[in-house]
mmCIF file of C-alpha atoms and ligand atoms in Angstrom:
data_model
loop_
_atom_site.group_PDB
_atom_site.id
_atom_site.type_symbol
_atom_site.label_atom_id
_atom_site.label_comp_id
_atom_site.label_asym_id
_atom_site.label_seq_id
_atom_site.Cartn_x
_atom_site.Cartn_y
_atom_site.Cartn_z
ATOM 1 C CA MET A 1 156.270 76.812 -23.970
ATOM 2 C CA GLU A 2 157.246 79.502 -25.573
ATOM 3 C CA LYS A 3 160.491 79.447 -27.010
ATOM 4 C CA ASN A 4 163.554 82.135 -25.894
ATOM 5 C CA THR A 5 163.063 85.067 -28.555
ATOM 6 C CA ARG A 6 166.415 86.202 -30.742
ATOM 7 C CA THR A 7 167.659 90.024 -31.928
ATOM 8 C CA ILE A 8 169.090 90.196 -35.253
ATOM 9 C CA ILE A 9 170.354 94.148 -35.517
ATOM 10 C CA PHE A 10 171.512 94.807 -39.029
ATOM 11 C CA ILE A 11 174.176 97.838 -40.235
ATOM 12 C CA GLY A 12 173.938 98.625 -43.636
ATOM 13 C CA ASP A 13 177.799 100.177 -43.195
ATOM 14 C CA GLY A 14 177.426 104.028 -44.204
ATOM 15 C CA MET A 15 174.274 103.892 -46.300
ATOM 16 C CA GLY A 16 172.840 106.635 -44.148
ATOM 17 C CA GLY A 17 172.691 110.046 -47.172
ATOM 18 C CA LEU A 18 172.123 113.247 -47.926
ATOM 19 C CA PRO A 19 169.389 113.396 -51.192
ATOM 20 C CA ILE A 20 171.313 113.778 -54.529
ATOM 21 C CA ASP A 21 170.252 116.311 -57.480
ATOM 22 C CA GLY A 22 170.720 113.540 -59.659
ATOM 23 C CA LEU A 23 168.776 111.318 -58.334
ATOM 24 C CA ASP A 24 165.614 113.562 -57.549
ATOM 25 C CA SER A 25 166.794 114.305 -54.794
ATOM 26 C CA GLN A 26 166.579 111.117 -53.272
ATOM 27 C CA THR A 27 169.280 110.317 -51.115
ATOM 28 C CA THR A 28 170.986 106.318 -52.302
ATOM 29 C CA VAL A 29 168.879 105.010 -49.896
ATOM 30 C CA GLU A 30 165.593 105.902 -50.964
ATOM 31 C CA ALA A 31 166.958 105.425 -54.997
ATOM 32 C CA ALA A 32 167.848 101.886 -53.931
ATOM 33 C CA ASP A 33 165.406 99.215 -54.910
ATOM 34 C CA THR A 34 165.671 97.335 -51.976
ATOM 35 C CA PRO A 35 161.732 95.637 -51.382
ATOM 36 C CA ALA A 36 163.324 93.438 -48.366
ATOM 37 C CA MET A 37 163.803 96.942 -46.381
ATOM 38 C CA ASP A 38 161.079 98.174 -47.282
ATOM 39 C CA ARG A 39 158.110 95.240 -46.003
ATOM 40 C CA ILE A 40 160.461 95.710 -43.141
ATOM 41 C CA ALA A 41 159.543 99.377 -42.708
ATOM 42 C CA ARG A 42 155.806 98.897 -44.033
ATOM 43 C CA GLU A 43 155.032 96.305 -40.822
ATOM 44 C CA GLY A 44 157.446 97.146 -38.375
ATOM 45 C CA ALA A 45 158.450 100.093 -36.045
ATOM 46 C CA CYS A 46 160.516 102.382 -37.775
ATOM 47 C CA GLY A 47 163.009 106.432 -36.653
ATOM 48 C CA LEU A 48 166.105 108.136 -37.208
ATOM 49 C CA MET A 49 169.668 107.384 -35.056
ATOM 50 C CA HIS A 50 172.328 109.356 -34.400
ATOM 51 C CA PRO A 51 174.822 107.070 -33.534
ATOM 52 C CA ILE A 52 177.147 109.453 -30.922
ATOM 53 C CA SER A 53 174.267 112.689 -31.017
ATOM 54 C CA PRO A 54 172.201 115.151 -33.458
ATOM 55 C CA GLY A 55 175.797 115.395 -36.203
ATOM 56 C CA ARG A 56 178.752 114.105 -34.674
ATOM 57 C CA PRO A 57 180.169 112.204 -37.757
ATOM 58 C CA ALA A 58 180.864 109.022 -36.068
ATOM 59 C CA GLY A 59 183.354 105.906 -37.241
ATOM 60 C CA SER A 60 182.289 102.806 -37.628
ATOM 61 C CA ASP A 61 184.510 101.757 -34.192
ATOM 62 C CA THR A 62 182.749 104.117 -32.038
ATOM 63 C CA SER A 63 179.548 104.313 -33.187
ATOM 64 C CA HIS A 64 178.916 99.984 -32.558
ATOM 65 C CA MET A 65 180.227 100.714 -29.573
ATOM 66 C CA ALA A 66 176.938 103.346 -29.112
ATOM 67 C CA ILE A 67 175.283 100.814 -30.548
ATOM 68 C CA LEU A 68 175.845 98.250 -29.018
ATOM 69 C CA GLY A 69 175.523 100.166 -25.509
ATOM 70 C CA TYR A 70 178.941 101.094 -24.594
ATOM 71 C CA ASP A 71 179.392 105.014 -24.346
ATOM 72 C CA PRO A 72 182.137 106.103 -26.425
ATOM 73 C CA GLN A 73 182.595 108.883 -25.050
ATOM 74 C CA LYS A 74 183.618 107.107 -21.728
ATOM 75 C CA TYR A 75 185.712 103.992 -23.507
ATOM 76 C CA TYR A 76 187.047 104.645 -26.573
ATOM 77 C CA ARG A 77 190.882 105.152 -26.508
ATOM 78 C CA GLY A 78 191.230 105.409 -30.461
ATOM 79 C CA ARG A 79 191.508 102.252 -33.033
ATOM 80 C CA GLY A 80 194.056 100.793 -32.075
ATOM 81 C CA PRO A 81 193.040 98.476 -29.831
ATOM 82 C CA PHE A 82 190.569 96.935 -31.994
ATOM 83 C CA GLU A 83 191.847 96.049 -35.108
ATOM 84 C CA ALA A 84 194.914 94.537 -33.200
ATOM 85 C CA LYS A 85 192.462 92.533 -31.076
ATOM 86 C CA GLY A 86 190.410 92.314 -34.994
ATOM 87 C CA VAL A 87 194.580 90.397 -36.507
ATOM 88 C CA GLY A 88 194.029 88.127 -32.994
ATOM 89 C CA ILE A 89 196.607 90.088 -30.959
ATOM 90 C CA ASP A 90 195.552 89.886 -26.931
ATOM 91 C CA VAL A 91 194.915 93.078 -26.135
ATOM 92 C CA ARG A 92 195.806 93.542 -22.381
ATOM 93 C CA PRO A 93 194.536 96.953 -20.983
ATOM 94 C CA GLY A 94 197.339 99.983 -20.588
ATOM 95 C CA ASP A 95 198.074 98.381 -24.225
ATOM 96 C CA VAL A 96 198.924 100.967 -26.550
ATOM 97 C CA ALA A 97 198.337 100.012 -30.119
ATOM 98 C CA PHE A 98 198.412 100.744 -33.558
ATOM 99 C CA ARG A 99 197.322 99.919 -37.001
ATOM 100 C CA CYS A 100 200.227 99.992 -39.320
ATOM 101 C CA ASN A 101 200.883 99.553 -42.682
ATOM 102 C CA PHE A 102 204.091 98.883 -44.756
ATOM 103 C CA ALA A 103 205.080 101.225 -47.026
ATOM 104 C CA THR A 104 207.184 102.383 -49.287
ATOM 105 C CA VAL A 105 210.178 104.886 -48.534
ATOM 106 C CA GLU A 106 213.171 106.420 -50.300
ATOM 107 C CA GLY A 107 214.886 107.772 -47.808
ATOM 108 C CA ARG A 108 212.017 109.449 -45.169
ATOM 109 C CA THR A 109 210.411 110.143 -48.182
ATOM 110 C CA VAL A 110 207.242 107.926 -48.150
ATOM 111 C CA VAL A 111 207.448 107.317 -52.017
ATOM 112 C CA ASP A 112 203.995 104.524 -51.681
ATOM 113 C CA ARG A 113 201.918 104.345 -48.521
ATOM 114 C CA ARG A 114 200.897 100.437 -49.564
ATOM 115 C CA ALA A 115 204.469 99.307 -50.526
ATOM 116 C CA GLY A 116 202.162 98.140 -54.703
ATOM 117 C CA ARG A 117 199.131 96.525 -51.811
ATOM 118 C CA ILE A 118 201.782 94.043 -51.559
ATOM 119 C CA ASP A 119 199.793 90.610 -50.890
ATOM 120 C CA LYS A 120 202.980 88.174 -50.249
ATOM 121 C CA GLY A 121 205.964 87.783 -48.096
ATOM 122 C CA THR A 122 204.251 90.565 -44.930
ATOM 123 C CA ASP A 123 204.118 87.308 -42.988
ATOM 124 C CA ARG A 124 208.230 87.007 -43.703
ATOM 125 C CA LEU A 125 208.525 90.426 -43.378
ATOM 126 C CA ALA A 126 206.595 90.614 -39.817
ATOM 127 C CA GLU A 127 209.015 87.594 -38.900
ATOM 128 C CA ALA A 128 211.812 89.810 -39.530
ATOM 129 C CA ILE A 129 210.187 92.370 -37.334
ATOM 130 C CA ARG A 130 209.517 90.234 -34.800
ATOM 131 C CA GLU A 131 212.673 88.196 -34.697
ATOM 132 C CA ASN A 132 215.073 91.551 -34.453
ATOM 133 C CA VAL A 133 212.561 94.355 -32.893
ATOM 134 C CA GLY A 134 210.875 92.159 -30.697
ATOM 135 C CA LYS A 135 211.994 94.868 -27.134
ATOM 136 C CA ILE A 136 212.835 97.970 -27.512
ATOM 137 C CA GLU A 137 213.374 99.749 -23.804
ATOM 138 C CA ASP A 138 211.366 97.783 -20.749
ATOM 139 C CA VAL A 139 208.736 97.340 -24.158
ATOM 140 C CA GLN A 140 207.989 94.563 -25.685
ATOM 141 C CA VAL A 141 206.848 94.866 -29.452
ATOM 142 C CA ILE A 142 204.278 92.588 -30.710
ATOM 143 C CA PHE A 143 203.208 92.879 -34.374
ATOM 144 C CA GLU A 144 200.637 90.928 -36.493
ATOM 145 C CA PRO A 145 200.195 91.486 -40.435
ATOM 146 C CA SER A 146 196.343 91.512 -41.700
ATOM 147 C CA VAL A 147 195.475 91.483 -45.020
ATOM 148 C CA GLU A 148 197.614 93.366 -48.135
ATOM 149 C CA HIS A 149 199.555 96.192 -46.513
ATOM 150 C CA ARG A 150 198.177 96.583 -43.651
ATOM 151 C CA ALA A 151 199.059 94.815 -40.520
ATOM 152 C CA ALA A 152 198.959 96.203 -36.151
ATOM 153 C CA MET A 153 201.575 96.236 -33.803
ATOM 154 C CA VAL A 154 201.430 96.256 -29.918
ATOM 155 C CA LEU A 155 203.294 98.258 -26.845
ATOM 156 C CA ARG A 156 203.552 96.119 -23.700
ATOM 157 C CA GLY A 157 204.976 97.679 -20.946
ATOM 158 C CA GLU A 158 204.910 100.204 -17.629
ATOM 159 C CA GLY A 159 203.983 103.806 -17.254
ATOM 160 C CA LEU A 160 202.531 103.724 -22.171
ATOM 161 C CA SER A 161 200.469 106.453 -22.864
ATOM 162 C CA HIS A 162 198.522 106.310 -27.024
ATOM 163 C CA GLU A 163 199.052 110.492 -26.178
ATOM 164 C CA VAL A 164 201.132 110.586 -29.836
ATOM 165 C CA THR A 165 201.314 111.472 -33.059
ATOM 166 C CA GLU A 166 201.335 109.350 -35.328
ATOM 167 C CA ILE A 167 204.008 108.351 -38.113
ATOM 168 C CA ASP A 168 202.456 107.769 -41.434
ATOM 169 C CA PRO A 169 202.090 111.156 -43.020
ATOM 170 C CA HIS A 170 199.124 109.795 -44.640
ATOM 171 C CA ASP A 171 200.554 111.372 -48.077
ATOM 172 C CA PRO A 172 202.824 110.185 -50.412
ATOM 173 C CA GLY A 173 205.797 112.547 -51.735
ATOM 174 C CA VAL A 174 206.119 113.546 -48.533
ATOM 175 C CA ASP A 175 208.667 112.923 -44.994
ATOM 176 C CA TYR A 176 207.071 110.014 -42.908
ATOM 177 C CA LEU A 177 207.250 111.826 -39.581
ATOM 178 C CA GLU A 178 208.452 111.541 -35.846
ATOM 179 C CA SER A 179 206.583 110.352 -32.871
ATOM 180 C CA ARG A 180 205.774 113.483 -30.448
ATOM 181 C CA PRO A 181 203.899 113.391 -26.957
ATOM 182 C CA LEU A 182 200.426 115.404 -28.296
ATOM 183 C CA GLU A 183 200.231 119.097 -27.548
ATOM 184 C CA ASP A 184 197.054 118.250 -24.883
ATOM 185 C CA ALA A 185 198.644 115.067 -23.713
ATOM 186 C CA LYS A 186 197.375 114.485 -19.562
ATOM 187 C CA ASP A 187 200.684 111.667 -19.112
ATOM 188 C CA ARG A 188 203.265 113.888 -20.605
ATOM 189 C CA ALA A 189 205.590 111.317 -19.214
ATOM 190 C CA GLY A 190 203.736 108.455 -20.955
ATOM 191 C CA ALA A 191 203.840 109.836 -24.134
ATOM 192 C CA GLN A 192 207.568 111.241 -24.670
ATOM 193 C CA LYS A 193 208.390 107.068 -23.850
ATOM 194 C CA THR A 194 205.682 105.736 -25.828
ATOM 195 C CA ALA A 195 206.981 107.988 -28.820
ATOM 196 C CA ARG A 196 210.630 107.896 -28.537
ATOM 197 C CA VAL A 197 209.900 103.923 -28.279
ATOM 198 C CA LEU A 198 207.689 103.945 -31.439
ATOM 199 C CA ASN A 199 210.453 106.533 -33.341
ATOM 200 C CA GLU A 200 213.261 103.982 -32.462
ATOM 201 C CA PHE A 201 210.275 101.081 -33.698
ATOM 202 C CA VAL A 202 210.161 102.549 -36.952
ATOM 203 C CA ARG A 203 214.246 102.798 -37.656
ATOM 204 C CA ARG A 204 215.112 99.631 -36.861
ATOM 205 C CA VAL A 205 212.117 97.897 -39.106
ATOM 206 C CA HIS A 206 213.207 99.920 -41.486
ATOM 207 C CA GLU A 207 216.907 98.805 -40.988
ATOM 208 C CA VAL A 208 215.458 95.148 -40.754
ATOM 209 C CA LEU A 209 213.443 95.221 -43.860
ATOM 210 C CA GLU A 210 215.965 97.498 -46.411
ATOM 211 C CA ASP A 211 218.027 94.404 -47.776
ATOM 212 C CA HIS A 212 215.557 92.030 -46.945
ATOM 213 C CA PRO A 213 214.705 88.863 -49.524
ATOM 214 C CA VAL A 214 211.238 89.444 -49.627
ATOM 215 C CA ASN A 215 211.875 93.100 -50.745
ATOM 216 C CA GLU A 216 215.203 91.692 -52.522
ATOM 217 C CA GLU A 217 212.204 89.691 -54.993
ATOM 218 C CA ARG A 218 210.690 92.552 -54.556
ATOM 219 C CA ARG A 219 212.582 94.965 -56.946
ATOM 220 C CA SER A 220 213.997 92.375 -59.026
ATOM 221 C CA ALA A 221 209.759 92.039 -59.953
ATOM 222 C CA GLY A 222 210.652 95.744 -60.548
ATOM 223 C CA LYS A 223 207.927 96.262 -57.346
ATOM 224 C CA PRO A 224 207.735 99.173 -54.540
ATOM 225 C CA PRO A 225 209.780 97.462 -51.129
ATOM 226 C CA ALA A 226 207.967 97.075 -49.003
ATOM 227 C CA ASN A 227 211.073 98.703 -46.773
ATOM 228 C CA ILE A 228 209.202 100.538 -43.910
ATOM 229 C CA VAL A 229 206.093 100.123 -41.394
ATOM 230 C CA LEU A 230 203.725 104.065 -40.616
ATOM 231 C CA PRO A 231 201.707 103.363 -37.227
ATOM 232 C CA ARG A 232 199.215 105.594 -37.090
ATOM 233 C CA GLY A 233 196.275 105.580 -34.508
ATOM 234 C CA ALA A 234 197.387 104.660 -31.085
ATOM 235 C CA GLY A 235 194.478 103.269 -28.954
ATOM 236 C CA THR A 236 195.248 102.696 -25.288
ATOM 237 C CA ALA A 237 193.620 99.384 -24.701
ATOM 238 C CA VAL A 238 190.398 99.886 -21.847
ATOM 239 C CA ASP A 239 189.133 97.217 -19.874
ATOM 240 C CA LEU A 240 185.056 96.344 -21.447
ATOM 241 C CA GLU A 241 182.613 95.052 -19.577
ATOM 242 C CA SER A 242 181.480 91.695 -21.875
ATOM 243 C CA LEU A 243 178.466 92.483 -23.725
ATOM 244 C CA LYS A 244 177.133 88.331 -21.994
ATOM 245 C CA ASP A 245 178.251 89.892 -18.580
ATOM 246 C CA ARG A 246 175.814 92.782 -19.383
ATOM 247 C CA TYR A 247 172.591 91.572 -20.125
ATOM 248 C CA GLY A 248 173.424 88.017 -20.260
ATOM 249 C CA LEU A 249 172.723 87.034 -23.707
ATOM 250 C CA ASP A 250 175.051 85.324 -26.525
ATOM 251 C CA ALA A 251 176.256 86.786 -28.864
ATOM 252 C CA ALA A 252 178.009 86.806 -32.489
ATOM 253 C CA MET A 253 179.068 89.445 -34.322
ATOM 254 C CA ILE A 254 178.884 88.851 -38.093
ATOM 255 C CA VAL A 255 180.638 91.367 -39.837
ATOM 256 C CA GLU A 256 183.376 92.011 -42.637
ATOM 257 C CA VAL A 257 186.299 94.797 -41.603
ATOM 258 C CA ASP A 258 188.780 93.497 -38.504
ATOM 259 C CA LEU A 259 188.551 97.207 -36.903
ATOM 260 C CA VAL A 260 184.452 96.473 -35.755
ATOM 261 C CA ARG A 261 185.946 92.630 -36.020
ATOM 262 C CA GLY A 262 187.909 93.858 -32.864
ATOM 263 C CA LEU A 263 184.879 95.552 -30.766
ATOM 264 C CA GLY A 264 183.255 92.365 -30.957
ATOM 265 C CA LYS A 265 186.174 89.878 -29.430
ATOM 266 C CA TYR A 266 186.950 92.778 -26.860
ATOM 267 C CA LEU A 267 183.043 91.768 -25.786
ATOM 268 C CA ASP A 268 183.767 89.060 -26.319
ATOM 269 C CA MET A 269 181.703 88.354 -28.924
ATOM 270 C CA ASP A 270 181.790 85.035 -31.424
ATOM 271 C CA VAL A 271 182.660 86.454 -34.196
ATOM 272 C CA ILE A 272 182.070 84.444 -37.526
ATOM 273 C CA ARG A 273 184.049 84.688 -40.786
ATOM 274 C CA VAL A 274 181.733 84.291 -43.263
ATOM 275 C CA GLU A 275 183.745 82.234 -46.618
ATOM 276 C CA GLY A 276 182.581 85.070 -49.013
ATOM 277 C CA ALA A 277 182.016 87.681 -46.998
ATOM 278 C CA THR A 278 184.737 90.335 -48.739
ATOM 279 C CA GLY A 279 184.100 93.649 -47.447
ATOM 280 C CA GLY A 280 183.520 94.792 -51.006
ATOM 281 C CA LEU A 281 181.084 95.469 -53.960
ATOM 282 C CA ASN A 282 182.091 91.247 -54.474
ATOM 283 C CA THR A 283 181.002 90.429 -51.037
ATOM 284 C CA ASP A 284 178.628 86.733 -51.246
ATOM 285 C CA GLU A 285 175.161 89.077 -48.789
ATOM 286 C CA MET A 286 173.820 85.611 -49.537
ATOM 287 C CA ALA A 287 176.388 83.832 -47.135
ATOM 288 C CA ILE A 288 175.832 86.573 -44.648
ATOM 289 C CA ALA A 289 172.646 86.171 -44.509
ATOM 290 C CA LYS A 290 172.773 82.200 -44.024
ATOM 291 C CA ALA A 291 175.748 82.236 -41.786
ATOM 292 C CA VAL A 292 173.006 85.050 -39.613
ATOM 293 C CA ASP A 293 169.976 82.358 -39.587
ATOM 294 C CA GLU A 294 172.166 80.131 -38.351
ATOM 295 C CA ALA A 295 173.847 82.308 -35.854
ATOM 296 C CA LEU A 296 170.038 82.477 -34.386
ATOM 297 C CA ASP A 297 170.115 78.715 -33.261
ATOM 298 C CA ASP A 298 172.958 79.380 -30.635
ATOM 299 C CA HIS A 299 172.873 82.927 -29.600
ATOM 300 C CA ASP A 300 170.141 85.661 -28.375
ATOM 301 C CA LEU A 301 171.286 88.382 -30.490
ATOM 302 C CA VAL A 302 173.792 88.448 -34.037
ATOM 303 C CA LEU A 303 174.972 91.299 -34.999
ATOM 304 C CA ALA A 304 176.089 91.906 -38.906
ATOM 305 C CA ASN A 305 177.695 94.371 -41.233
ATOM 306 C CA ILE A 306 178.381 94.373 -44.998
ATOM 307 C CA LYS A 307 180.411 97.036 -45.478
ATOM 308 C CA ALA A 308 179.936 97.724 -48.907
ATOM 309 C CA PRO A 309 177.814 101.113 -49.109
ATOM 310 C CA ASP A 310 180.342 102.805 -46.988
ATOM 311 C CA LEU A 311 182.753 102.368 -49.547
ATOM 312 C CA GLY A 312 180.787 103.990 -52.306
ATOM 313 C CA GLY A 313 179.737 107.095 -50.246
ATOM 314 C CA HIS A 314 184.137 107.340 -49.543
ATOM 315 C CA ASP A 315 183.867 106.788 -53.576
ATOM 316 C CA GLY A 316 180.986 109.424 -53.929
ATOM 317 C CA ASP A 317 180.573 107.146 -56.424
ATOM 318 C CA CYS A 318 176.478 107.034 -56.108
ATOM 319 C CA GLU A 319 175.192 103.984 -58.061
ATOM 320 C CA LYS A 320 178.096 101.650 -56.768
ATOM 321 C CA LYS A 321 176.068 102.820 -53.564
ATOM 322 C CA ILE A 322 173.118 102.306 -54.564
ATOM 323 C CA LYS A 323 174.207 98.576 -55.790
ATOM 324 C CA ALA A 324 175.881 97.868 -52.348
ATOM 325 C CA ILE A 325 172.877 98.732 -50.782
ATOM 326 C CA GLU A 326 171.079 96.445 -53.416
ATOM 327 C CA LYS A 327 173.138 93.823 -51.947
ATOM 328 C CA VAL A 328 172.052 94.347 -47.706
ATOM 329 C CA ASP A 329 168.964 94.233 -48.921
ATOM 330 C CA ARG A 330 169.147 90.797 -50.347
ATOM 331 C CA ALA A 331 170.585 89.350 -47.316
ATOM 332 C CA LEU A 332 167.956 90.681 -45.626
ATOM 333 C CA GLY A 333 165.507 88.739 -48.090
ATOM 334 C CA TYR A 334 166.816 85.826 -47.367
ATOM 335 C CA LEU A 335 166.117 85.880 -43.701
ATOM 336 C CA LEU A 336 162.640 87.603 -43.849
ATOM 337 C CA ASP A 337 161.389 84.289 -45.680
ATOM 338 C CA ASN A 338 163.829 81.832 -44.025
ATOM 339 C CA VAL A 339 163.768 83.880 -39.557
ATOM 340 C CA ASP A 340 160.801 82.736 -37.579
ATOM 341 C CA TRP A 341 160.090 86.095 -36.615
ATOM 342 C CA ASP A 342 157.718 84.978 -33.736
ATOM 343 C CA ARG A 343 160.316 84.981 -31.546
ATOM 344 C CA THR A 344 163.335 87.727 -33.099
ATOM 345 C CA THR A 345 162.733 90.860 -33.778
ATOM 346 C CA ILE A 346 165.705 93.139 -36.275
ATOM 347 C CA MET A 347 166.858 95.888 -36.716
ATOM 348 C CA VAL A 348 167.897 97.455 -39.850
ATOM 349 C CA THR A 349 170.510 100.554 -39.477
ATOM 350 C CA ALA A 350 173.792 101.860 -41.030
ATOM 351 C CA ASP A 351 176.577 102.584 -38.112
ATOM 352 C CA HIS A 352 176.667 106.727 -39.603
ATOM 353 C CA ALA A 353 175.610 108.624 -42.855
ATOM 354 C CA THR A 354 178.484 108.194 -45.431
ATOM 355 C CA PRO A 355 176.947 110.736 -48.102
ATOM 356 C CA CYS A 356 178.355 110.724 -51.242
ATOM 357 C CA ALA A 357 178.830 114.280 -51.658
ATOM 358 C CA VAL A 358 180.594 114.256 -48.665
ATOM 359 C CA MET A 359 182.532 111.193 -49.002
ATOM 360 C CA ASP A 360 183.238 110.558 -45.321
ATOM 361 C CA HIS A 361 181.036 109.788 -42.616
ATOM 362 C CA SER A 362 179.158 113.556 -41.559
ATOM 363 C CA GLY A 363 177.081 113.460 -38.836
ATOM 364 C CA HIS A 364 173.043 113.229 -39.872
ATOM 365 C CA PRO A 365 170.826 111.096 -38.594
ATOM 366 C CA VAL A 366 170.404 107.766 -40.420
ATOM 367 C CA PRO A 367 167.508 105.573 -41.007
ATOM 368 C CA ILE A 368 166.196 102.792 -38.621
ATOM 369 C CA ALA A 369 163.720 99.813 -38.912
ATOM 370 C CA PHE A 370 162.330 97.855 -35.884
ATOM 371 C CA PHE A 371 160.497 94.290 -36.692
ATOM 372 C CA GLY A 372 159.197 91.382 -35.755
ATOM 373 C CA HIS A 373 158.463 90.234 -31.799
ATOM 374 C CA GLY A 374 158.090 92.925 -30.254
ATOM 375 C CA THR A 375 157.612 95.836 -32.565
ATOM 376 C CA CYS A 376 154.583 97.795 -32.895
ATOM 377 C CA PRO A 377 153.823 98.831 -36.620
ATOM 378 C CA ASP A 378 152.723 102.499 -38.042
ATOM 379 C CA ASP A 379 152.189 104.182 -40.712
ATOM 380 C CA VAL A 380 155.375 104.776 -42.144
ATOM 381 C CA GLU A 381 155.342 102.915 -45.793
ATOM 382 C CA ARG A 382 159.073 102.498 -47.573
ATOM 383 C CA TYR A 383 162.628 102.272 -46.466
ATOM 384 C CA GLY A 384 164.656 105.534 -46.304
ATOM 385 C CA GLU A 385 165.945 108.622 -44.095
ATOM 386 C CA ARG A 386 162.446 110.848 -45.206
ATOM 387 C CA PRO A 387 159.913 108.344 -44.597
ATOM 388 C CA CYS A 388 161.412 106.903 -41.039
ATOM 389 C CA ALA A 389 161.365 110.139 -40.089
ATOM 390 C CA LYS A 390 158.166 109.803 -39.431
ATOM 391 C CA GLY A 391 158.554 106.974 -38.128
ATOM 392 C CA ILE A 392 156.958 105.915 -34.221
ATOM 393 C CA MET A 393 160.888 105.226 -32.531
ATOM 394 C CA GLY A 394 161.100 108.935 -33.594
ATOM 395 C CA HIS A 395 165.149 110.137 -33.008
ATOM 396 C CA LEU A 396 167.231 107.328 -30.928
ATOM 397 C CA ARG A 397 170.395 107.964 -30.420
ATOM 398 C CA GLY A 398 172.794 104.386 -30.888
ATOM 399 C CA MET A 399 173.356 104.380 -26.356
ATOM 400 C CA GLN A 400 169.086 103.765 -26.211
ATOM 401 C CA ILE A 401 169.248 100.933 -28.639
ATOM 402 C CA MET A 402 170.225 98.048 -26.587
ATOM 403 C CA ASP A 403 167.501 99.330 -24.706
ATOM 404 C CA VAL A 404 164.497 99.155 -27.023
ATOM 405 C CA LEU A 405 165.956 95.670 -28.670
ATOM 406 C CA THR A 406 165.831 93.714 -25.500
ATOM 407 C CA ASN A 407 161.994 95.359 -24.647
ATOM 408 C CA MET A 408 161.236 93.875 -28.201
ATOM 409 C CA MET A 409 162.335 90.725 -26.656
ATOM 410 C CA GLY A 410 160.820 90.968 -23.782
ATOM 411 C CA ARG A 411 163.912 90.315 -21.497
ATOM 412 C CA ALA A 412 163.936 93.999 -20.241
ATOM 413 C CA GLU A 413 163.689 94.713 -17.112
ATOM 414 C CA LYS A 414 161.973 96.987 -15.046
ATOM 415 C CA PHE A 415 163.131 100.172 -13.523
ATOM 416 C CA GLY A 416 160.901 100.853 -9.731
ATOM 417 C CA ALA A 417 158.438 99.127 -8.170
HETATM 418 ZN ZN1 ZN B 1 180.767 102.613 -40.509
HETATM 419 ZN ZN1 ZN B 2 183.650 104.952 -43.723
#
């Protein structure tokens, strides 16, 4: 009996880029030493991918949504709900969720947006927030700390909207903002109520945290107090069909950032945590690769994401990005050596380009390569933006990927007679 086919979606976050003068006009992927990706391209089927549509810079959240076949243009209502799910809050349809920073203010002026990258005591601060700011008007406030200065917050109640401006000014040295309804808010009354509750939340949190023992300790140790919480990235939770219901596939996700992890939880994927997966350049890529291999034992689809290439891109540091891409390649090398490719298809791509010269996400297409079961090889010899552009898969959009993969897996359903 033929065993079930499986598929791996392997994403180097922000791995796509643009030609760089100092690298003989190669991109960072092209300049990096990537024997595994090159073999995947040489023996597999290549192309370019536009995560959303040509020229549209994608966020990690919208890109992963599209790649998994959930149209972000239809379902995306801000990143807040994914962040909140990622830190373990049970987000429900209608909730408005925010990402938050613990920060330091003097009066209204933000002195440090990350409260000295506070790494201890935020659980106690969160406890105080829960005890004292659990409800505003008829709205329930749910607050959970994440790593370092990060946290997530959910407002649950009738008639709320995500269409509000942010509290976080994003720059130090300026006053934090009053939230207001967005000018083009569709649900004006909902946005007004949400902004009012949000402003009250921030005011009361500041009162609760100002003289909290954790902050007294920080002040006497010469550290900036975490005396406020700055919400941003408002989003309304929508109901998304689980990946199992949509495709009939048992799916797992092995990723390093809460944002994408939250999407996985949203889609009811098994979100697997890996020891040593730090989300930084020091991440243990081999542990990630082993976890992917193990997850294939009892899943039909495994999505993995290594975050580090994106960081090099944001920093404008090509060397750092190249090192990160080479880490992604080592993980792929492990999979090439250990996975049964007669029954497994892998897709290797980036969720968006983060060119070093741009220092942010851009709307350029990213290389894509399919290898293993069900793939039709082409003449492409190595992985990269230019080589893959000559491949048999042509230009794909994120939303087309699941069709391509389920077809390669031999699990696509015929359209028509
Ligand atoms: Zn990304
Ligand atoms: Zn990024």
